[in-house]
Amino acid sequence: MSAFPLTRALDRGTTIFLALLAAIAIVVPLLNLLVPASSPFHLSSYFVALFGKYICYAILALSVDLIWGYCGILSLGHGAFFALGGYAMGMYLMRQIGTRGVYAHPILPDFMVFLNWPELPVYWYGFQHFPYALLMIVLVPGLLAFMFGWFAFRSRVTGVYLSIITQALTYALMQGFFRNNFGFGGNNGLTDFKEILGFNVQAPGTRAALFAVSTLALMIGFLICRSIVASKLGKVLIAIRDAESRTRFLGYRVESYKLFVFTLSACMAGVAGALYVPQVGIINPGEFSPASSIEAVIWVAVGGRGTLTGAVVGAILVNYAKTTFTSGPLAPYWLFMLGGLFVAVTLLLPHGIVGSAQQWWASRRKPHEQRPVANGAAAANPPPSEPAPRAAE
């Protein structure tokens, strides 16, 4: 990545947004750790963990917006990449339990001892090392996305057909991970984590550190996405979104561009899942549910497709509303409320919250910017005078 696209990506709005995220990453842990619990400015560990979960969802929404908002790839299966990254982190955390488990087995996790597994499966090897787990967090979702995209994009599967196939992919993975003989804990998943990098997962300091790391990951992901969409690559992606056949006719290898951005998006979703697991304390096959992937698309639509900042805002707002309304008398009606919100935004704010705000601001600034230019242009270029009559020959 050259310095020029990075410099061009750091416009005023991006700089303000990144500064806001940096402030949140610093202030929230400090208010949790240093401010006494009796103070009105104190933030509880529950709030830090809850908001940290929202940040992870924001990274997932950002990955969806990159492919849907700028390349026109509507994926209804990005929850699969999120869950795979979460399982990779969960396997590392399970290997750290050791003899502190219920059955005190030094190698096998408790669910394997309960199911009478004789030995650790081969694909669990190496997960006791944090660098190996980090590699798998990115490699497994990225490799699956690369293989899926290689066949789908070369076959020129687009539109609703691609959306249905991605939904079928995550549903198939969900059914597979529900089986106990897969070696991932069945429907109970992976839980009862003890520590990460030698620190107690439940300790307030660890939760605050995980929140700061999640916010930093969101900043890095946002900067990567901004650098892509502000470069020539981003212009090609938009061209593919708006007129794929014409872009292919101009000589661009559309399949390669779509494969690259789809794989990168899957890696981002895997990182989001890995940061999500130690903060919520569990990962199970429910994360593969197609409904989870559809919700991620709703976050992007509500916030504003093709804005990046809208994806982050939409993920946080919708999940905050979900937390609020699923704990009271309106809990049975939350899904109806979510569907109604999606329909309302589609009809009333087709560009989402951030997209509509940007359009309103641009329309407000446009008359003030054009009036002096028009007057100046009129003074510098007066209307041409009537041509002189030609002399009679």
JSON list of N, CA and C in Angstrom, two decimals, residues 267-320:
[
{"chain": "A", "resi": 267, "resn": "CYS", "atom": "N", "xyz": [-11.36, -12.16, 5.95]},
{"chain": "A", "resi": 267, "resn": "CYS", "atom": "CA", "xyz": [-10.31, -12.09, 6.97]},
{"chain": "A", "resi": 267, "resn": "CYS", "atom": "C", "xyz": [-10.67, -11.08, 8.05]},
{"chain": "A", "resi": 268, "resn": "MET", "atom": "N", "xyz": [-11.24, -9.95, 7.66]},
{"chain": "A", "resi": 268, "resn": "MET", "atom": "CA", "xyz": [-11.69, -8.96, 8.64]},
{"chain": "A", "resi": 268, "resn": "MET", "atom": "C", "xyz": [-12.78, -9.53, 9.53]},
{"chain": "A", "resi": 269, "resn": "ALA", "atom": "N", "xyz": [-13.72, -10.27, 8.94]},
{"chain": "A", "resi": 269, "resn": "ALA", "atom": "CA", "xyz": [-14.78, -10.88, 9.72]},
{"chain": "A", "resi": 269, "resn": "ALA", "atom": "C", "xyz": [-14.22, -11.91, 10.70]},
{"chain": "A", "resi": 270, "resn": "GLY", "atom": "N", "xyz": [-13.19, -12.65, 10.29]},
{"chain": "A", "resi": 270, "resn": "GLY", "atom": "CA", "xyz": [-12.55, -13.61, 11.18]},
{"chain": "A", "resi": 270, "resn": "GLY", "atom": "C", "xyz": [-11.90, -12.94, 12.38]},
{"chain": "A", "resi": 271, "resn": "VAL", "atom": "N", "xyz": [-11.24, -11.81, 12.14]},
{"chain": "A", "resi": 271, "resn": "VAL", "atom": "CA", "xyz": [-10.64, -11.05, 13.25]},
{"chain": "A", "resi": 271, "resn": "VAL", "atom": "C", "xyz": [-11.72, -10.55, 14.21]},
{"chain": "A", "resi": 272, "resn": "ALA", "atom": "N", "xyz": [-12.85, -10.10, 13.66]},
{"chain": "A", "resi": 272, "resn": "ALA", "atom": "CA", "xyz": [-13.95, -9.66, 14.51]},
{"chain": "A", "resi": 272, "resn": "ALA", "atom": "C", "xyz": [-14.45, -10.79, 15.39]},
{"chain": "A", "resi": 273, "resn": "GLY", "atom": "N", "xyz": [-14.59, -11.98, 14.83]},
{"chain": "A", "resi": 273, "resn": "GLY", "atom": "CA", "xyz": [-15.04, -13.13, 15.62]},
{"chain": "A", "resi": 273, "resn": "GLY", "atom": "C", "xyz": [-14.06, -13.52, 16.69]},
{"chain": "A", "resi": 274, "resn": "ALA", "atom": "N", "xyz": [-12.76, -13.43, 16.38]},
{"chain": "A", "resi": 274, "resn": "ALA", "atom": "CA", "xyz": [-11.74, -13.78, 17.36]},
{"chain": "A", "resi": 274, "resn": "ALA", "atom": "C", "xyz": [-11.74, -12.82, 18.55]},
{"chain": "A", "resi": 275, "resn": "LEU", "atom": "N", "xyz": [-11.97, -11.54, 18.30]},
{"chain": "A", "resi": 275, "resn": "LEU", "atom": "CA", "xyz": [-12.04, -10.57, 19.39]},
{"chain": "A", "resi": 275, "resn": "LEU", "atom": "C", "xyz": [-13.35, -10.68, 20.17]},
{"chain": "A", "resi": 276, "resn": "TYR", "atom": "N", "xyz": [-14.36, -11.19, 19.52]},
{"chain": "A", "resi": 276, "resn": "TYR", "atom": "CA", "xyz": [-15.68, -11.32, 20.14]},
{"chain": "A", "resi": 276, "resn": "TYR", "atom": "C", "xyz": [-15.71, -12.42, 21.20]},
{"chain": "A", "resi": 277, "resn": "VAL", "atom": "N", "xyz": [-15.03, -13.54, 20.94]},
{"chain": "A", "resi": 277, "resn": "VAL", "atom": "CA", "xyz": [-15.15, -14.72, 21.80]},
{"chain": "A", "resi": 277, "resn": "VAL", "atom": "C", "xyz": [-14.65, -14.48, 23.22]},
{"chain": "A", "resi": 278, "resn": "PRO", "atom": "N", "xyz": [-13.44, -13.96, 23.45]},
{"chain": "A", "resi": 278, "resn": "PRO", "atom": "CA", "xyz": [-13.02, -13.79, 24.85]},
{"chain": "A", "resi": 278, "resn": "PRO", "atom": "C", "xyz": [-13.83, -12.77, 25.62]},
{"chain": "A", "resi": 279, "resn": "GLN", "atom": "N", "xyz": [-14.55, -11.90, 24.93]},
{"chain": "A", "resi": 279, "resn": "GLN", "atom": "CA", "xyz": [-15.35, -10.89, 25.63]},
{"chain": "A", "resi": 279, "resn": "GLN", "atom": "C", "xyz": [-16.72, -11.41, 26.05]},
{"chain": "A", "resi": 280, "resn": "VAL", "atom": "N", "xyz": [-17.28, -12.32, 25.25]},
{"chain": "A", "resi": 280, "resn": "VAL", "atom": "CA", "xyz": [-18.58, -12.89, 25.62]},
{"chain": "A", "resi": 280, "resn": "VAL", "atom": "C", "xyz": [-18.42, -14.23, 26.34]},
{"chain": "A", "resi": 281, "resn": "GLY", "atom": "N", "xyz": [-17.28, -14.87, 26.20]},
{"chain": "A", "resi": 281, "resn": "GLY", "atom": "CA", "xyz": [-17.00, -16.09, 26.96]},
{"chain": "A", "resi": 281, "resn": "GLY", "atom": "C", "xyz": [-17.52, -17.37, 26.37]},
{"chain": "A", "resi": 282, "resn": "ILE", "atom": "N", "xyz": [-17.98, -17.35, 25.12]},
{"chain": "A", "resi": 282, "resn": "ILE", "atom": "CA", "xyz": [-18.52, -18.57, 24.53]},
{"chain": "A", "resi": 282, "resn": "ILE", "atom": "C", "xyz": [-18.55, -18.42, 23.01]},
{"chain": "A", "resi": 283, "resn": "ILE", "atom": "N", "xyz": [-18.45, -19.55, 22.31]},
{"chain": "A", "resi": 283, "resn": "ILE", "atom": "CA", "xyz": [-18.67, -19.60, 20.87]},
{"chain": "A", "resi": 283, "resn": "ILE", "atom": "C", "xyz": [-19.37, -20.92, 20.58]},
{"chain": "A", "resi": 284, "resn": "ASN", "atom": "N", "xyz": [-20.50, -20.87, 19.91]},
{"chain": "A", "resi": 284, "resn": "ASN", "atom": "CA", "xyz": [-21.24, -22.08, 19.59]},
{"chain": "A", "resi": 284, "resn": "ASN", "atom": "C", "xyz": [-21.76, -21.99, 18.15]},
{"chain": "A", "resi": 285, "resn": "PRO", "atom": "N", "xyz": [-22.33, -23.09, 17.63]},
{"chain": "A", "resi": 285, "resn": "PRO", "atom": "CA", "xyz": [-22.76, -23.08, 16.22]},
{"chain": "A", "resi": 285, "resn": "PRO", "atom": "C", "xyz": [-23.85, -22.07, 15.90]},
{"chain": "A", "resi": 286, "resn": "GLY", "atom": "N", "xyz": [-24.49, -21.50, 16.93]},
{"chain": "A", "resi": 286, "resn": "GLY", "atom": "CA", "xyz": [-25.49, -20.49, 16.66]},
{"chain": "A", "resi": 286, "resn": "GLY", "atom": "C", "xyz": [-24.95, -19.27, 15.94]},
{"chain": "A", "resi": 287, "resn": "GLU", "atom": "N", "xyz": [-23.64, -19.02, 16.04]},
{"chain": "A", "resi": 287, "resn": "GLU", "atom": "CA", "xyz": [-23.03, -17.89, 15.33]},
{"chain": "A", "resi": 287, "resn": "GLU", "atom": "C", "xyz": [-23.03, -18.11, 13.82]},
{"chain": "A", "resi": 288, "resn": "PHE", "atom": "N", "xyz": [-23.17, -19.37, 13.39]},
{"chain": "A", "resi": 288, "resn": "PHE", "atom": "CA", "xyz": [-23.26, -19.67, 11.95]},
{"chain": "A", "resi": 288, "resn": "PHE", "atom": "C", "xyz": [-24.66, -19.44, 11.40]},
{"chain": "A", "resi": 289, "resn": "SER", "atom": "N", "xyz": [-25.60, -19.14, 12.25]},
{"chain": "A", "resi": 289, "resn": "SER", "atom": "CA", "xyz": [-26.98, -19.02, 11.81]},
{"chain": "A", "resi": 289, "resn": "SER", "atom": "C", "xyz": [-27.12, -18.00, 10.69]},
{"chain": "A", "resi": 290, "resn": "PRO", "atom": "N", "xyz": [-27.86, -18.33, 9.63]},
{"chain": "A", "resi": 290, "resn": "PRO", "atom": "CA", "xyz": [-28.07, -17.35, 8.55]},
{"chain": "A", "resi": 290, "resn": "PRO", "atom": "C", "xyz": [-28.70, -16.05, 9.05]},
{"chain": "A", "resi": 291, "resn": "ALA", "atom": "N", "xyz": [-29.47, -16.13, 10.13]},
{"chain": "A", "resi": 291, "resn": "ALA", "atom": "CA", "xyz": [-30.07, -14.91, 10.67]},
{"chain": "A", "resi": 291, "resn": "ALA", "atom": "C", "xyz": [-29.01, -13.93, 11.13]},
{"chain": "A", "resi": 292, "resn": "SER", "atom": "N", "xyz": [-27.89, -14.43, 11.65]},
{"chain": "A", "resi": 292, "resn": "SER", "atom": "CA", "xyz": [-26.82, -13.54, 12.09]},
{"chain": "A", "resi": 292, "resn": "SER", "atom": "C", "xyz": [-26.22, -12.79, 10.91]},
{"chain": "A", "resi": 293, "resn": "SER", "atom": "N", "xyz": [-26.04, -13.47, 9.79]},
{"chain": "A", "resi": 293, "resn": "SER", "atom": "CA", "xyz": [-25.51, -12.82, 8.59]},
{"chain": "A", "resi": 293, "resn": "SER", "atom": "C", "xyz": [-26.49, -11.80, 8.04]},
{"chain": "A", "resi": 294, "resn": "ILE", "atom": "N", "xyz": [-27.77, -12.12, 8.08]},
{"chain": "A", "resi": 294, "resn": "ILE", "atom": "CA", "xyz": [-28.78, -11.17, 7.60]},
{"chain": "A", "resi": 294, "resn": "ILE", "atom": "C", "xyz": [-28.81, -9.93, 8.48]},
{"chain": "A", "resi": 295, "resn": "GLU", "atom": "N", "xyz": [-28.66, -10.12, 9.79]},
{"chain": "A", "resi": 295, "resn": "GLU", "atom": "CA", "xyz": [-28.60, -8.97, 10.69]},
{"chain": "A", "resi": 295, "resn": "GLU", "atom": "C", "xyz": [-27.44, -8.05, 10.35]},
{"chain": "A", "resi": 296, "resn": "ALA", "atom": "N", "xyz": [-26.30, -8.62, 9.99]},
{"chain": "A", "resi": 296, "resn": "ALA", "atom": "CA", "xyz": [-25.14, -7.79, 9.62]},
{"chain": "A", "resi": 296, "resn": "ALA", "atom": "C", "xyz": [-25.46, -6.93, 8.41]},
{"chain": "A", "resi": 297, "resn": "VAL", "atom": "N", "xyz": [-26.19, -7.49, 7.45]},
{"chain": "A", "resi": 297, "resn": "VAL", "atom": "CA", "xyz": [-26.61, -6.70, 6.28]},
{"chain": "A", "resi": 297, "resn": "VAL", "atom": "C", "xyz": [-27.55, -5.58, 6.70]},
{"chain": "A", "resi": 298, "resn": "ILE", "atom": "N", "xyz": [-28.43, -5.87, 7.66]},
{"chain": "A", "resi": 298, "resn": "ILE", "atom": "CA", "xyz": [-29.36, -4.84, 8.14]},
{"chain": "A", "resi": 298, "resn": "ILE", "atom": "C", "xyz": [-28.59, -3.70, 8.82]},
{"chain": "A", "resi": 299, "resn": "TRP", "atom": "N", "xyz": [-27.55, -4.05, 9.58]},
{"chain": "A", "resi": 299, "resn": "TRP", "atom": "CA", "xyz": [-26.74, -2.99, 10.21]},
{"chain": "A", "resi": 299, "resn": "TRP", "atom": "C", "xyz": [-26.19, -2.03, 9.17]},
{"chain": "A", "resi": 300, "resn": "VAL", "atom": "N", "xyz": [-25.67, -2.61, 8.08]},
{"chain": "A", "resi": 300, "resn": "VAL", "atom": "CA", "xyz": [-25.08, -1.78, 7.03]},
{"chain": "A", "resi": 300, "resn": "VAL", "atom": "C", "xyz": [-26.15, -0.93, 6.36]},
{"chain": "A", "resi": 301, "resn": "ALA", "atom": "N", "xyz": [-27.30, -1.53, 6.08]},
{"chain": "A", "resi": 301, "resn": "ALA", "atom": "CA", "xyz": [-28.38, -0.79, 5.41]},
{"chain": "A", "resi": 301, "resn": "ALA", "atom": "C", "xyz": [-28.89, 0.35, 6.29]},
{"chain": "A", "resi": 302, "resn": "VAL", "atom": "N", "xyz": [-29.04, 0.10, 7.58]},
{"chain": "A", "resi": 302, "resn": "VAL", "atom": "CA", "xyz": [-29.53, 1.14, 8.48]},
{"chain": "A", "resi": 302, "resn": "VAL", "atom": "C", "xyz": [-28.51, 2.26, 8.60]},
{"chain": "A", "resi": 303, "resn": "GLY", "atom": "N", "xyz": [-27.24, 1.92, 8.76]},
{"chain": "A", "resi": 303, "resn": "GLY", "atom": "CA", "xyz": [-26.22, 2.95, 8.91]},
{"chain": "A", "resi": 303, "resn": "GLY", "atom": "C", "xyz": [-25.94, 3.70, 7.63]},
{"chain": "A", "resi": 304, "resn": "GLY", "atom": "N", "xyz": [-25.94, 3.01, 6.52]},
{"chain": "A", "resi": 304, "resn": "GLY", "atom": "CA", "xyz": [-25.64, 3.65, 5.24]},
{"chain": "A", "resi": 304, "resn": "GLY", "atom": "C", "xyz": [-24.68, 2.83, 4.42]},
{"chain": "A", "resi": 305, "resn": "ARG", "atom": "N", "xyz": [-25.21, 2.19, 3.40]},
{"chain": "A", "resi": 305, "resn": "ARG", "atom": "CA", "xyz": [-24.37, 1.36, 2.52]},
{"chain": "A", "resi": 305, "resn": "ARG", "atom": "C", "xyz": [-23.42, 2.22, 1.72]},
{"chain": "A", "resi": 306, "resn": "GLY", "atom": "N", "xyz": [-22.17, 1.79, 1.63]},
{"chain": "A", "resi": 306, "resn": "GLY", "atom": "CA", "xyz": [-21.18, 2.51, 0.85]},
{"chain": "A", "resi": 306, "resn": "GLY", "atom": "C", "xyz": [-20.63, 3.75, 1.54]},
{"chain": "A", "resi": 307, "resn": "THR", "atom": "N", "xyz": [-20.67, 3.79, 2.87]},
{"chain": "A", "resi": 307, "resn": "THR", "atom": "CA", "xyz": [-20.14, 4.94, 3.60]},
{"chain": "A", "resi": 307, "resn": "THR", "atom": "C", "xyz": [-19.05, 4.56, 4.59]},
{"chain": "A", "resi": 308, "resn": "LEU", "atom": "N", "xyz": [-18.94, 3.29, 4.96]},
{"chain": "A", "resi": 308, "resn": "LEU", "atom": "CA", "xyz": [-18.01, 2.76, 5.95]},
{"chain": "A", "resi": 308, "resn": "LEU", "atom": "C", "xyz": [-18.37, 3.24, 7.36]},
{"chain": "A", "resi": 309, "resn": "THR", "atom": "N", "xyz": [-18.41, 4.55, 7.56]},
{"chain": "A", "resi": 309, "resn": "THR", "atom": "CA", "xyz": [-18.80, 5.03, 8.89]},
{"chain": "A", "resi": 309, "resn": "THR", "atom": "C", "xyz": [-20.24, 4.62, 9.21]},
{"chain": "A", "resi": 310, "resn": "GLY", "atom": "N", "xyz": [-21.08, 4.56, 8.20]},
{"chain": "A", "resi": 310, "resn": "GLY", "atom": "CA", "xyz": [-22.45, 4.14, 8.42]},
{"chain": "A", "resi": 310, "resn": "GLY", "atom": "C", "xyz": [-22.54, 2.70, 8.90]},
{"chain": "A", "resi": 311, "resn": "ALA", "atom": "N", "xyz": [-21.66, 1.84, 8.41]},
{"chain": "A", "resi": 311, "resn": "ALA", "atom": "CA", "xyz": [-21.66, 0.45, 8.86]},
{"chain": "A", "resi": 311, "resn": "ALA", "atom": "C", "xyz": [-21.36, 0.37, 10.35]},
{"chain": "A", "resi": 312, "resn": "VAL", "atom": "N", "xyz": [-20.40, 1.15, 10.80]},
{"chain": "A", "resi": 312, "resn": "VAL", "atom": "CA", "xyz": [-20.04, 1.17, 12.22]},
{"chain": "A", "resi": 312, "resn": "VAL", "atom": "C", "xyz": [-21.19, 1.72, 13.06]},
{"chain": "A", "resi": 313, "resn": "VAL", "atom": "N", "xyz": [-21.74, 2.84, 12.63]},
{"chain": "A", "resi": 313, "resn": "VAL", "atom": "CA", "xyz": [-22.85, 3.46, 13.37]},
{"chain": "A", "resi": 313, "resn": "VAL", "atom": "C", "xyz": [-24.07, 2.54, 13.39]},
{"chain": "A", "resi": 314, "resn": "GLY", "atom": "N", "xyz": [-24.39, 1.92, 12.27]},
{"chain": "A", "resi": 314, "resn": "GLY", "atom": "CA", "xyz": [-25.54, 1.03, 12.21]},
{"chain": "A", "resi": 314, "resn": "GLY", "atom": "C", "xyz": [-25.39, -0.18, 13.11]},
{"chain": "A", "resi": 315, "resn": "ALA", "atom": "N", "xyz": [-24.19, -0.77, 13.13]},
{"chain": "A", "resi": 315, "resn": "ALA", "atom": "CA", "xyz": [-23.96, -1.94, 13.98]},
{"chain": "A", "resi": 315, "resn": "ALA", "atom": "C", "xyz": [-24.14, -1.60, 15.45]},
{"chain": "A", "resi": 316, "resn": "ILE", "atom": "N", "xyz": [-23.62, -0.47, 15.87]},
{"chain": "A", "resi": 316, "resn": "ILE", "atom": "CA", "xyz": [-23.70, -0.09, 17.28]},
{"chain": "A", "resi": 316, "resn": "ILE", "atom": "C", "xyz": [-25.14, 0.28, 17.66]},
{"chain": "A", "resi": 317, "resn": "LEU", "atom": "N", "xyz": [-25.82, 1.07, 16.82]},
{"chain": "A", "resi": 317, "resn": "LEU", "atom": "CA", "xyz": [-27.17, 1.50, 17.14]},
{"chain": "A", "resi": 317, "resn": "LEU", "atom": "C", "xyz": [-28.16, 0.34, 17.18]},
{"chain": "A", "resi": 318, "resn": "VAL", "atom": "N", "xyz": [-28.12, -0.52, 16.17]},
{"chain": "A", "resi": 318, "resn": "VAL", "atom": "CA", "xyz": [-29.07, -1.63, 16.10]},
{"chain": "A", "resi": 318, "resn": "VAL", "atom": "C", "xyz": [-28.85, -2.61, 17.25]},
{"chain": "A", "resi": 319, "resn": "ASN", "atom": "N", "xyz": [-27.59, -2.90, 17.57]},
{"chain": "A", "resi": 319, "resn": "ASN", "atom": "CA", "xyz": [-27.33, -3.84, 18.66]},
{"chain": "A", "resi": 319, "resn": "ASN", "atom": "C", "xyz": [-27.63, -3.24, 20.02]},
{"chain": "A", "resi": 320, "resn": "TYR", "atom": "N", "xyz": [-27.44, -1.93, 20.15]},
{"chain": "A", "resi": 320, "resn": "TYR", "atom": "CA", "xyz": [-27.86, -1.29, 21.39]},
{"chain": "A", "resi": 320, "resn": "TYR", "atom": "C", "xyz": [-29.38, -1.36, 21.55]}
]
